[in-house]
PDB file of C-alpha atoms in Angstrom:
ATOM      1  CA  UNK A  21      -8.085  25.496  -6.325  1.00  0.00           C
ATOM      2  CA  UNK A  22      -9.962  22.331  -5.430  1.00  0.00           C
ATOM      3  CA  UNK A  23      -8.764  21.144  -2.023  1.00  0.00           C
ATOM      4  CA  UNK A  24     -10.121  17.802  -0.816  1.00  0.00           C
ATOM      5  CA  UNK A  25      -9.305  15.669   2.214  1.00  0.00           C
ATOM      6  CA  UNK A  26      -8.583  12.779  -0.136  1.00  0.00           C
ATOM      7  CA  UNK A  27      -6.232  14.875  -2.255  1.00  0.00           C
ATOM      8  CA  UNK A  28      -4.321  16.168   0.757  1.00  0.00           C
ATOM      9  CA  UNK A  29      -4.028  12.696   2.329  1.00  0.00           C
ATOM     10  CA  UNK A  30      -2.806  11.245  -0.955  1.00  0.00           C
ATOM     11  CA  UNK A  31      -0.287  14.038  -1.337  1.00  0.00           C
ATOM     12  CA  UNK A  32       1.252  14.013   2.135  1.00  0.00           C
ATOM     13  CA  UNK A  33       0.794  10.505   3.597  1.00  0.00           C
ATOM     14  CA  UNK A  34       3.000   7.504   2.708  1.00  0.00           C
ATOM     15  CA  UNK A  35       1.179   5.498   0.043  1.00  0.00           C
ATOM     16  CA  UNK A  36       0.725   2.331   2.133  1.00  0.00           C
ATOM     17  CA  UNK A  37      -0.753   4.291   5.051  1.00  0.00           C
ATOM     18  CA  UNK A  38      -3.041   6.201   2.692  1.00  0.00           C
ATOM     19  CA  UNK A  39      -4.240   2.935   1.118  1.00  0.00           C
ATOM     20  CA  UNK A  40      -4.898   1.387   4.533  1.00  0.00           C
ATOM     21  CA  UNK A  41      -6.989   4.366   5.677  1.00  0.00           C
ATOM     22  CA  UNK A  42      -8.836   4.420   2.351  1.00  0.00           C
ATOM     23  CA  UNK A  43      -9.565   0.686   2.458  1.00  0.00           C
ATOM     24  CA  UNK A  44     -10.962   0.842   5.995  1.00  0.00           C
ATOM     25  CA  UNK A  45     -13.229   3.756   5.158  1.00  0.00           C
ATOM     26  CA  UNK A  46     -14.520   2.169   1.948  1.00  0.00           C
ATOM     27  CA  UNK A  47     -15.215  -1.167   3.659  1.00  0.00           C
ATOM     28  CA  UNK A  48     -17.656   0.760   5.844  1.00  0.00           C
ATOM     29  CA  UNK A  49     -19.210   2.449   2.813  1.00  0.00           C
ATOM     30  CA  UNK A  50     -19.633  -0.919   1.069  1.00  0.00           C
ATOM     31  CA  UNK A  51     -21.263  -2.430   4.157  1.00  0.00           C
ATOM     32  CA  UNK A  52     -23.814   0.391   4.398  1.00  0.00           C
ATOM     33  CA  UNK A  53     -24.524   0.102   0.671  1.00  0.00           C
ATOM     34  CA  UNK A  54     -24.981  -3.672   0.958  1.00  0.00           C
ATOM     35  CA  UNK A  55     -27.433  -3.318   3.856  1.00  0.00           C
ATOM     36  CA  UNK A  56     -29.566  -0.447   2.558  1.00  0.00           C
ATOM     37  CA  UNK A  57     -29.251  -0.444  -1.258  1.00  0.00           C
ATOM     38  CA  UNK A  58     -29.450  -2.908  -4.103  1.00  0.00           C
ATOM     39  CA  UNK A  59     -26.042  -3.148  -5.749  1.00  0.00           C
ATOM     40  CA  UNK A  60     -25.301  -2.763  -9.455  1.00  0.00           C
ATOM     41  CA  UNK A  61     -23.704  -6.072 -10.591  1.00  0.00           C
ATOM     42  CA  UNK A  62     -21.454  -4.204 -13.052  1.00  0.00           C
ATOM     43  CA  UNK A  63     -20.108  -1.762 -10.461  1.00  0.00           C
ATOM     44  CA  UNK A  64     -17.333  -3.143  -8.218  1.00  0.00           C
ATOM     45  CA  UNK A  65     -17.314  -2.540  -4.455  1.00  0.00           C
ATOM     46  CA  UNK A  66     -15.774   0.841  -3.672  1.00  0.00           C
ATOM     47  CA  UNK A  67     -12.948  -0.758  -1.701  1.00  0.00           C
ATOM     48  CA  UNK A  68     -11.778  -2.508  -4.874  1.00  0.00           C
ATOM     49  CA  UNK A  69     -11.834   0.550  -7.150  1.00  0.00           C
ATOM     50  CA  UNK A  70      -8.336   1.916  -7.792  1.00  0.00           C
ATOM     51  CA  UNK A  71      -8.907   3.772 -11.070  1.00  0.00           C
ATOM     52  CA  UNK A  72      -9.555   7.304  -9.834  1.00  0.00           C
ATOM     53  CA  UNK A  73     -12.257   9.502  -8.311  1.00  0.00           C
ATOM     54  CA  UNK A  74     -15.812  10.141  -9.429  1.00  0.00           C
ATOM     55  CA  UNK A  75     -18.911   8.048  -9.905  1.00  0.00           C
ATOM     56  CA  UNK A  76     -17.905   4.759 -11.569  1.00  0.00           C
ATOM     57  CA  UNK A  77     -20.831   4.613 -13.976  1.00  0.00           C
ATOM     58  CA  UNK A  78     -20.896   8.338 -14.758  1.00  0.00           C
ATOM     59  CA  UNK A  79     -17.177   8.535 -15.580  1.00  0.00           C
ATOM     60  CA  UNK A  80     -17.387   5.490 -17.846  1.00  0.00           C
ATOM     61  CA  UNK A  81     -20.470   6.810 -19.640  1.00  0.00           C
ATOM     62  CA  UNK A  82     -18.769  10.169 -20.094  1.00  0.00           C
ATOM     63  CA  UNK A  83     -15.798   8.529 -21.774  1.00  0.00           C
ATOM     64  CA  UNK A  84     -18.060   6.480 -24.029  1.00  0.00           C
ATOM     65  CA  UNK A  85     -19.426   9.783 -25.322  1.00  0.00           C
ATOM     66  CA  UNK A  86     -15.846  10.955 -25.901  1.00  0.00           C
ATOM     67  CA  UNK A  87     -14.970   7.710 -27.695  1.00  0.00           C
ATOM     68  CA  UNK A  88     -17.931   8.237 -30.036  1.00  0.00           C
ATOM     69  CA  UNK A  89     -17.697  11.981 -30.623  1.00  0.00           C
ATOM     70  CA  UNK A  90     -13.907  12.422 -30.582  1.00  0.00           C
ATOM     71  CA  UNK A  91     -12.571   8.967 -31.458  1.00  0.00           C
ATOM     72  CA  UNK A  92     -15.361   7.886 -33.841  1.00  0.00           C
ATOM     73  CA  UNK A  93     -15.562   4.412 -32.305  1.00  0.00           C
ATOM     74  CA  UNK A  94     -18.027   2.117 -34.100  1.00  0.00           C
ATOM     75  CA  UNK A  95     -20.227  -0.672 -32.638  1.00  0.00           C
ATOM     76  CA  UNK A  96     -18.502  -3.222 -34.897  1.00  0.00           C
ATOM     77  CA  UNK A  97     -14.953  -2.216 -33.926  1.00  0.00           C
ATOM     78  CA  UNK A  98     -12.440  -4.508 -32.335  1.00  0.00           C
ATOM     79  CA  UNK A  99     -11.382  -2.471 -29.293  1.00  0.00           C
ATOM     80  CA  UNK A 100      -8.329  -2.624 -27.010  1.00  0.00           C
ATOM     81  CA  UNK A 101      -8.257  -0.983 -23.569  1.00  0.00           C
ATOM     82  CA  UNK A 102      -4.616  -0.500 -22.517  1.00  0.00           C
ATOM     83  CA  UNK A 103      -4.539  -0.450 -18.723  1.00  0.00           C
ATOM     84  CA  UNK A 104      -8.190  -1.412 -18.309  1.00  0.00           C
ATOM     85  CA  UNK A 105      -8.209  -1.188 -14.514  1.00  0.00           C
ATOM     86  CA  UNK A 106     -11.342  -2.658 -13.017  1.00  0.00           C
ATOM     87  CA  UNK A 107     -13.601  -2.195 -16.030  1.00  0.00           C
ATOM     88  CA  UNK A 108     -14.711   1.417 -15.724  1.00  0.00           C
ATOM     89  CA  UNK A 109     -14.468   1.906 -19.499  1.00  0.00           C
ATOM     90  CA  UNK A 110     -15.502  -1.646 -20.354  1.00  0.00           C
ATOM     91  CA  UNK A 111     -18.888  -1.525 -18.619  1.00  0.00           C
ATOM     92  CA  UNK A 112     -20.513   1.164 -20.823  1.00  0.00           C
ATOM     93  CA  UNK A 113     -19.087  -0.531 -23.920  1.00  0.00           C
ATOM     94  CA  UNK A 114     -21.093  -3.675 -23.119  1.00  0.00           C
ATOM     95  CA  UNK A 115     -24.193  -1.769 -24.263  1.00  0.00           C
ATOM     96  CA  UNK A 116     -22.516  -0.186 -27.275  1.00  0.00           C
ATOM     97  CA  UNK A 117     -20.433  -2.813 -29.053  1.00  0.00           C
ATOM     98  CA  UNK A 118     -22.452  -5.156 -31.241  1.00  0.00           C
ATOM     99  CA  UNK A 119     -21.978  -8.886 -31.563  1.00  0.00           C
ATOM    100  CA  UNK A 120     -19.669  -8.172 -34.496  1.00  0.00           C
ATOM    101  CA  UNK A 121     -17.457  -6.001 -32.266  1.00  0.00           C
ATOM    102  CA  UNK A 122     -15.206  -7.088 -29.414  1.00  0.00           C
ATOM    103  CA  UNK A 123     -13.315  -5.754 -26.426  1.00  0.00           C
ATOM    104  CA  UNK A 124      -9.947  -6.760 -25.022  1.00  0.00           C
ATOM    105  CA  UNK A 125      -8.330  -5.231 -21.973  1.00  0.00           C
ATOM    106  CA  UNK A 126      -5.205  -5.855 -19.938  1.00  0.00           C
ATOM    107  CA  UNK A 127      -3.906  -4.439 -16.689  1.00  0.00           C
ATOM    108  CA  UNK A 128      -1.164  -4.894 -14.121  1.00  0.00           C
ATOM    109  CA  UNK A 129      -3.508  -5.085 -11.114  1.00  0.00           C
ATOM    110  CA  UNK A 130      -4.581  -8.716 -10.822  1.00  0.00           C
ATOM    111  CA  UNK A 131      -7.543  -8.068  -8.537  1.00  0.00           C
ATOM    112  CA  UNK A 132      -9.109  -5.754 -11.112  1.00  0.00           C
ATOM    113  CA  UNK A 133      -8.736  -8.313 -13.894  1.00  0.00           C
ATOM    114  CA  UNK A 134     -10.223 -11.040 -11.696  1.00  0.00           C
ATOM    115  CA  UNK A 135     -13.283  -8.908 -10.946  1.00  0.00           C
ATOM    116  CA  UNK A 136     -13.773  -8.036 -14.639  1.00  0.00           C
ATOM    117  CA  UNK A 137     -13.451 -11.650 -15.772  1.00  0.00           C
ATOM    118  CA  UNK A 138     -15.921 -12.826 -13.152  1.00  0.00           C
ATOM    119  CA  UNK A 139     -18.510 -10.081 -13.579  1.00  0.00           C
ATOM    120  CA  UNK A 140     -18.193  -8.850 -17.187  1.00  0.00           C
ATOM    121  CA  UNK A 141     -16.773 -11.696 -19.304  1.00  0.00           C
ATOM    122  CA  UNK A 142     -19.152 -14.164 -17.701  1.00  0.00           C
ATOM    123  CA  UNK A 143     -22.082 -12.200 -19.139  1.00  0.00           C
ATOM    124  CA  UNK A 144     -20.481 -10.811 -22.314  1.00  0.00           C
ATOM    125  CA  UNK A 145     -18.454 -13.425 -24.193  1.00  0.00           C
ATOM    126  CA  UNK A 146     -16.871 -10.874 -26.559  1.00  0.00           C
ATOM    127  CA  UNK A 147     -15.209  -9.103 -23.604  1.00  0.00           C
ATOM    128  CA  UNK A 148     -11.844 -10.526 -22.573  1.00  0.00           C
ATOM    129  CA  UNK A 149      -9.433  -9.473 -19.824  1.00  0.00           C
ATOM    130  CA  UNK A 150      -5.766 -10.386 -19.316  1.00  0.00           C
ATOM    131  CA  UNK A 151      -3.472  -9.817 -16.347  1.00  0.00           C
ATOM    132  CA  UNK A 152       0.073  -8.728 -17.223  1.00  0.00           C
ATOM    133  CA  UNK A 153       2.482  -8.704 -14.275  1.00  0.00           C
ATOM    134  CA  UNK A 154       4.283  -5.502 -15.288  1.00  0.00           C
ATOM    135  CA  UNK A 155       6.432  -3.569 -12.827  1.00  0.00           C
ATOM    136  CA  UNK A 156       5.089  -0.173 -11.788  1.00  0.00           C
ATOM    137  CA  UNK A 157       6.418   1.086  -8.470  1.00  0.00           C
ATOM    138  CA  UNK A 158       3.158   2.897  -7.734  1.00  0.00           C
ATOM    139  CA  UNK A 159       0.560   0.279  -8.742  1.00  0.00           C
ATOM    140  CA  UNK A 160       2.439  -3.033  -8.962  1.00  0.00           C
ATOM    141  CA  UNK A 161       5.791  -2.750  -7.159  1.00  0.00           C
ATOM    142  CA  UNK A 162       6.384  -6.526  -7.235  1.00  0.00           C
ATOM    143  CA  UNK A 163       5.753  -6.881 -10.972  1.00  0.00           C
ATOM    144  CA  UNK A 164       8.163  -9.125 -12.857  1.00  0.00           C
ATOM    145  CA  UNK A 165       7.951  -7.642 -16.376  1.00  0.00           C
ATOM    146  CA  UNK A 166       9.820  -4.519 -17.489  1.00  0.00           C
ATOM    147  CA  UNK A 167       7.273  -2.104 -18.973  1.00  0.00           C
ATOM    148  CA  UNK A 168       9.846  -0.729 -21.418  1.00  0.00           C
ATOM    149  CA  UNK A 169      10.226  -4.200 -22.958  1.00  0.00           C
ATOM    150  CA  UNK A 170       6.655  -5.450 -22.641  1.00  0.00           C
ATOM    151  CA  UNK A 171       4.960  -6.683 -25.821  1.00  0.00           C
ATOM    152  CA  UNK A 172       1.181  -6.362 -25.857  1.00  0.00           C
ATOM    153  CA  UNK A 173      -0.297  -9.909 -25.992  1.00  0.00           C
ATOM    154  CA  UNK A 174      -1.992  -9.311 -29.371  1.00  0.00           C
ATOM    155  CA  UNK A 175      -1.068  -9.704 -33.030  1.00  0.00           C
ATOM    156  CA  UNK A 176      -0.049  -6.907 -35.394  1.00  0.00           C
ATOM    157  CA  UNK A 177      -2.870  -4.913 -37.043  1.00  0.00           C
ATOM    158  CA  UNK A 178      -5.561  -6.441 -34.803  1.00  0.00           C
ATOM    159  CA  UNK A 179      -7.631  -3.490 -33.538  1.00  0.00           C
ATOM    160  CA  UNK A 180      -9.735  -0.701 -35.015  1.00  0.00           C
ATOM    161  CA  UNK A 181      -9.723   1.413 -31.852  1.00  0.00           C
ATOM    162  CA  UNK A 182      -7.168   1.461 -29.024  1.00  0.00           C
ATOM    163  CA  UNK A 183      -7.558   3.671 -25.976  1.00  0.00           C
ATOM    164  CA  UNK A 184      -5.655   4.323 -22.771  1.00  0.00           C
ATOM    165  CA  UNK A 185      -7.241   6.394 -19.996  1.00  0.00           C
ATOM    166  CA  UNK A 186      -5.226   7.358 -16.908  1.00  0.00           C
ATOM    167  CA  UNK A 187      -2.318   5.214 -18.082  1.00  0.00           C
ATOM    168  CA  UNK A 188       0.354   7.466 -19.585  1.00  0.00           C
ATOM    169  CA  UNK A 189      -0.099   9.763 -16.600  1.00  0.00           C
ATOM    170  CA  UNK A 190       1.585   6.976 -14.581  1.00  0.00           C
ATOM    171  CA  UNK A 191       4.310   5.817 -16.980  1.00  0.00           C
ATOM    172  CA  UNK A 192       7.964   6.822 -17.044  1.00  0.00           C
ATOM    173  CA  UNK A 193       9.338   8.029 -20.366  1.00  0.00           C
ATOM    174  CA  UNK A 194      10.953   4.788 -21.584  1.00  0.00           C
ATOM    175  CA  UNK A 195       7.825   2.828 -20.657  1.00  0.00           C
ATOM    176  CA  UNK A 196       5.532   5.328 -22.372  1.00  0.00           C
ATOM    177  CA  UNK A 197       7.628   5.231 -25.555  1.00  0.00           C
ATOM    178  CA  UNK A 198       7.283   1.448 -25.677  1.00  0.00           C
ATOM    179  CA  UNK A 199       3.532   1.547 -25.053  1.00  0.00           C
ATOM    180  CA  UNK A 200       3.124   4.031 -27.893  1.00  0.00           C
ATOM    181  CA  UNK A 201       5.055   1.724 -30.233  1.00  0.00           C
ATOM    182  CA  UNK A 202       2.994  -1.264 -29.157  1.00  0.00           C
ATOM    183  CA  UNK A 203      -0.222   0.689 -29.660  1.00  0.00           C
ATOM    184  CA  UNK A 204       0.822   1.501 -33.227  1.00  0.00           C
ATOM    185  CA  UNK A 205       1.818  -2.127 -33.827  1.00  0.00           C
ATOM    186  CA  UNK A 206      -1.530  -3.646 -32.816  1.00  0.00           C
ATOM    187  CA  UNK A 207      -3.648  -0.984 -34.569  1.00  0.00           C
ATOM    188  CA  UNK A 208      -4.931  -1.660 -38.061  1.00  0.00           C
ATOM    189  CA  UNK A 209      -3.909   0.851 -40.754  1.00  0.00           C
ATOM    190  CA  UNK A 210      -6.382   3.725 -40.451  1.00  0.00           C
ATOM    191  CA  UNK A 211      -7.179   2.750 -36.867  1.00  0.00           C
ATOM    192  CA  UNK A 212      -7.541   5.290 -34.073  1.00  0.00           C
ATOM    193  CA  UNK A 213      -5.717   5.659 -30.765  1.00  0.00           C
ATOM    194  CA  UNK A 214      -7.208   7.833 -28.012  1.00  0.00           C
ATOM    195  CA  UNK A 215      -4.988   8.484 -25.000  1.00  0.00           C
ATOM    196  CA  UNK A 216      -5.107  10.715 -21.941  1.00  0.00           C
ATOM    197  CA  UNK A 217      -2.027  12.580 -20.681  1.00  0.00           C
ATOM    198  CA  UNK A 218      -0.814  15.520 -18.691  1.00  0.00           C
ATOM    199  CA  UNK A 219       0.784  17.581 -21.480  1.00  0.00           C
ATOM    200  CA  UNK A 220       2.832  20.762 -21.159  1.00  0.00           C
ATOM    201  CA  UNK A 221       3.259  23.060 -24.157  1.00  0.00           C
ATOM    202  CA  UNK A 222       3.682  26.706 -25.081  1.00  0.00           C
ATOM    203  CA  UNK A 223      -0.115  26.930 -25.471  1.00  0.00           C
ATOM    204  CA  UNK A 224      -0.716  25.143 -22.170  1.00  0.00           C
ATOM    205  CA  UNK A 225       2.391  25.842 -20.056  1.00  0.00           C
ATOM    206  CA  UNK A 226       0.674  24.841 -16.818  1.00  0.00           C
ATOM    207  CA  UNK A 227       2.829  22.790 -14.411  1.00  0.00           C
ATOM    208  CA  UNK A 228       0.825  23.581 -11.291  1.00  0.00           C
ATOM    209  CA  UNK A 229      -2.881  23.021 -11.682  1.00  0.00           C
ATOM    210  CA  UNK A 230      -5.052  25.980 -10.681  1.00  0.00           C
ATOM    211  CA  UNK A 231      -7.879  23.506 -10.086  1.00  0.00           C
ATOM    212  CA  UNK A 232      -6.480  20.400  -8.347  1.00  0.00           C
ATOM    213  CA  UNK A 233      -4.201  20.960  -5.370  1.00  0.00           C
ATOM    214  CA  UNK A 234      -2.454  17.565  -5.704  1.00  0.00           C
ATOM    215  CA  UNK A 235      -1.315  18.226  -9.311  1.00  0.00           C
ATOM    216  CA  UNK A 236       1.838  20.288  -8.903  1.00  0.00           C
ATOM    217  CA  UNK A 237       4.454  18.975 -11.334  1.00  0.00           C
ATOM    218  CA  UNK A 238       7.664  20.367  -9.869  1.00  0.00           C
ATOM    219  CA  UNK A 239      10.110  17.438  -9.770  1.00  0.00           C
ATOM    220  CA  UNK A 240      12.092  16.562 -12.928  1.00  0.00           C
ATOM    221  CA  UNK A 241      12.181  12.917 -13.998  1.00  0.00           C
ATOM    222  CA  UNK A 242      14.089  12.645 -17.277  1.00  0.00           C
ATOM    223  CA  UNK A 243      12.428  15.001 -19.754  1.00  0.00           C
ATOM    224  CA  UNK A 244       9.210  14.938 -17.743  1.00  0.00           C
ATOM    225  CA  UNK A 245       7.879  16.281 -14.455  1.00  0.00           C
ATOM    226  CA  UNK A 246       6.245  14.482 -11.523  1.00  0.00           C
ATOM    227  CA  UNK A 247       4.349  15.531  -8.417  1.00  0.00           C
ATOM    228  CA  UNK A 248       6.352  13.243  -6.095  1.00  0.00           C
ATOM    229  CA  UNK A 249      10.112  12.788  -6.298  1.00  0.00           C
ATOM    230  CA  UNK A 250       9.929   9.570  -4.235  1.00  0.00           C
ATOM    231  CA  UNK A 251       6.945   8.178  -6.166  1.00  0.00           C
ATOM    232  CA  UNK A 252       7.250   9.553  -9.720  1.00  0.00           C
ATOM    233  CA  UNK A 253       4.687   7.183 -11.260  1.00  0.00           C
ATOM    234  CA  UNK A 254       1.930   8.617  -9.064  1.00  0.00           C
ATOM    235  CA  UNK A 255       1.454  11.362 -11.698  1.00  0.00           C
ATOM    236  CA  UNK A 256       3.687  12.387 -14.611  1.00  0.00           C
ATOM    237  CA  UNK A 257       3.448  15.296 -17.059  1.00  0.00           C
ATOM    238  CA  UNK A 258       5.054  15.198 -20.517  1.00  0.00           C
ATOM    239  CA  UNK A 259       6.238  17.851 -22.962  1.00  0.00           C
ATOM    240  CA  UNK A 260       3.623  17.794 -25.713  1.00  0.00           C
ATOM    241  CA  UNK A 261       6.246  18.096 -28.472  1.00  0.00           C
ATOM    242  CA  UNK A 262       8.059  15.007 -27.161  1.00  0.00           C
ATOM    243  CA  UNK A 263       4.935  12.872 -27.449  1.00  0.00           C
ATOM    244  CA  UNK A 264       3.889  14.250 -30.826  1.00  0.00           C
ATOM    245  CA  UNK A 265       7.366  13.558 -32.247  1.00  0.00           C
ATOM    246  CA  UNK A 266       7.263  10.008 -30.896  1.00  0.00           C
ATOM    247  CA  UNK A 267       3.836   9.423 -32.483  1.00  0.00           C
ATOM    248  CA  UNK A 268       5.037  10.595 -35.894  1.00  0.00           C
ATOM    249  CA  UNK A 269       8.173   8.452 -35.713  1.00  0.00           C
ATOM    250  CA  UNK A 270       6.279   5.221 -34.987  1.00  0.00           C
ATOM    251  CA  UNK A 271       3.714   5.463 -37.786  1.00  0.00           C
ATOM    252  CA  UNK A 272       0.876   7.756 -36.797  1.00  0.00           C
ATOM    253  CA  UNK A 273      -0.277  10.355 -39.295  1.00  0.00           C
ATOM    254  CA  UNK A 274       0.623  14.021 -38.958  1.00  0.00           C
ATOM    255  CA  UNK A 275      -2.910  14.947 -37.930  1.00  0.00           C
ATOM    256  CA  UNK A 276      -2.555  14.677 -34.146  1.00  0.00           C
ATOM    257  CA  UNK A 277      -5.343  16.353 -32.189  1.00  0.00           C
ATOM    258  CA  UNK A 278      -4.997  17.491 -28.570  1.00  0.00           C
ATOM    259  CA  UNK A 279      -7.938  18.453 -26.352  1.00  0.00           C
ATOM    260  CA  UNK A 280      -6.734  20.308 -23.211  1.00  0.00           C
ATOM    261  CA  UNK A 281      -8.009  18.920 -19.914  1.00  0.00           C
ATOM    262  CA  UNK A 282      -9.630  20.787 -17.056  1.00  0.00           C
ATOM    263  CA  UNK A 283      -6.530  20.245 -14.890  1.00  0.00           C
ATOM    264  CA  UNK A 284      -4.989  23.191 -16.789  1.00  0.00           C
ATOM    265  CA  UNK A 285      -7.882  25.469 -15.850  1.00  0.00           C
ATOM    266  CA  UNK A 286      -9.384  25.295 -19.340  1.00  0.00           C
ATOM    267  CA  UNK A 287     -13.081  26.173 -19.322  1.00  0.00           C
ATOM    268  CA  UNK A 288     -13.932  24.140 -22.431  1.00  0.00           C
ATOM    269  CA  UNK A 289     -12.516  20.757 -21.419  1.00  0.00           C
ATOM    270  CA  UNK A 290     -14.285  17.459 -21.945  1.00  0.00           C
ATOM    271  CA  UNK A 291     -12.389  15.623 -19.190  1.00  0.00           C
ATOM    272  CA  UNK A 292      -9.773  16.164 -16.482  1.00  0.00           C
ATOM    273  CA  UNK A 293      -6.718  14.962 -18.426  1.00  0.00           C
ATOM    274  CA  UNK A 294      -5.548  16.144 -21.813  1.00  0.00           C
ATOM    275  CA  UNK A 295      -6.689  13.904 -24.672  1.00  0.00           C
ATOM    276  CA  UNK A 296      -4.501  13.007 -27.652  1.00  0.00           C
ATOM    277  CA  UNK A 297      -6.130  11.421 -30.701  1.00  0.00           C
ATOM    278  CA  UNK A 298      -3.866   9.809 -33.302  1.00  0.00           C
ATOM    279  CA  UNK A 299      -4.564   7.735 -36.403  1.00  0.00           C
ATOM    280  CA  UNK A 300      -2.291   5.103 -37.861  1.00  0.00           C
ATOM    281  CA  UNK A 301      -1.135   5.613 -41.438  1.00  0.00           C
TER     282      UNK A 301
END
């Protein structure tokens, strides 16, 4: 099992204390990087990154490969990034989408949207970012909009490709159901949705990761499981059948493809989370 200081601190410390320690450490890292190295203008300072571990550029480039090989994204597609964070997936797409394609992303963390608008949209006019003040007790506890009632700020049948990475792993069931419906609404007929989850099934019955020590889904929350009873949105696992049934009911075709993630201990995984690919009828 992979045990890291970061994972243990995140698991056992109160979130605000963990964030304070993390911020102080990363301010020092950013200062050293500023003094000794030339910064990449499309990589945010480490103290601002809230979208998960790993090298910012490498993770984004890895997902671009997944989008192409698994999701069949095209350079001319109109793309929506649901929960775009601070642009980790947007940055590699700047070199892939053509002038005929476009990118839209929205997120609940205002600081991430501000950085993306200033550093990405300023250079790439077909990349647009929107802040949505949605309540999430883990990431945006003062949000004013109920996620279960939120309507994506886009018209019906607008996008060829919609993706959500590290989003549904932080959504409660009612919120996730609404986001699935909204994804189907804004997708064009024949369009593709690619989403990452923690999924539990008879084929992958894992609830305690044999790889990551901080992924132990042992607390029930509705029909799902979470790693923290007092902070359920920190990480949530779903029954695979529940999600597949929801996808079929809202207009996705019956050909739903799941790629197990490495969190389950799978040796043939293409990323940490499970990936679900669905196509709109």
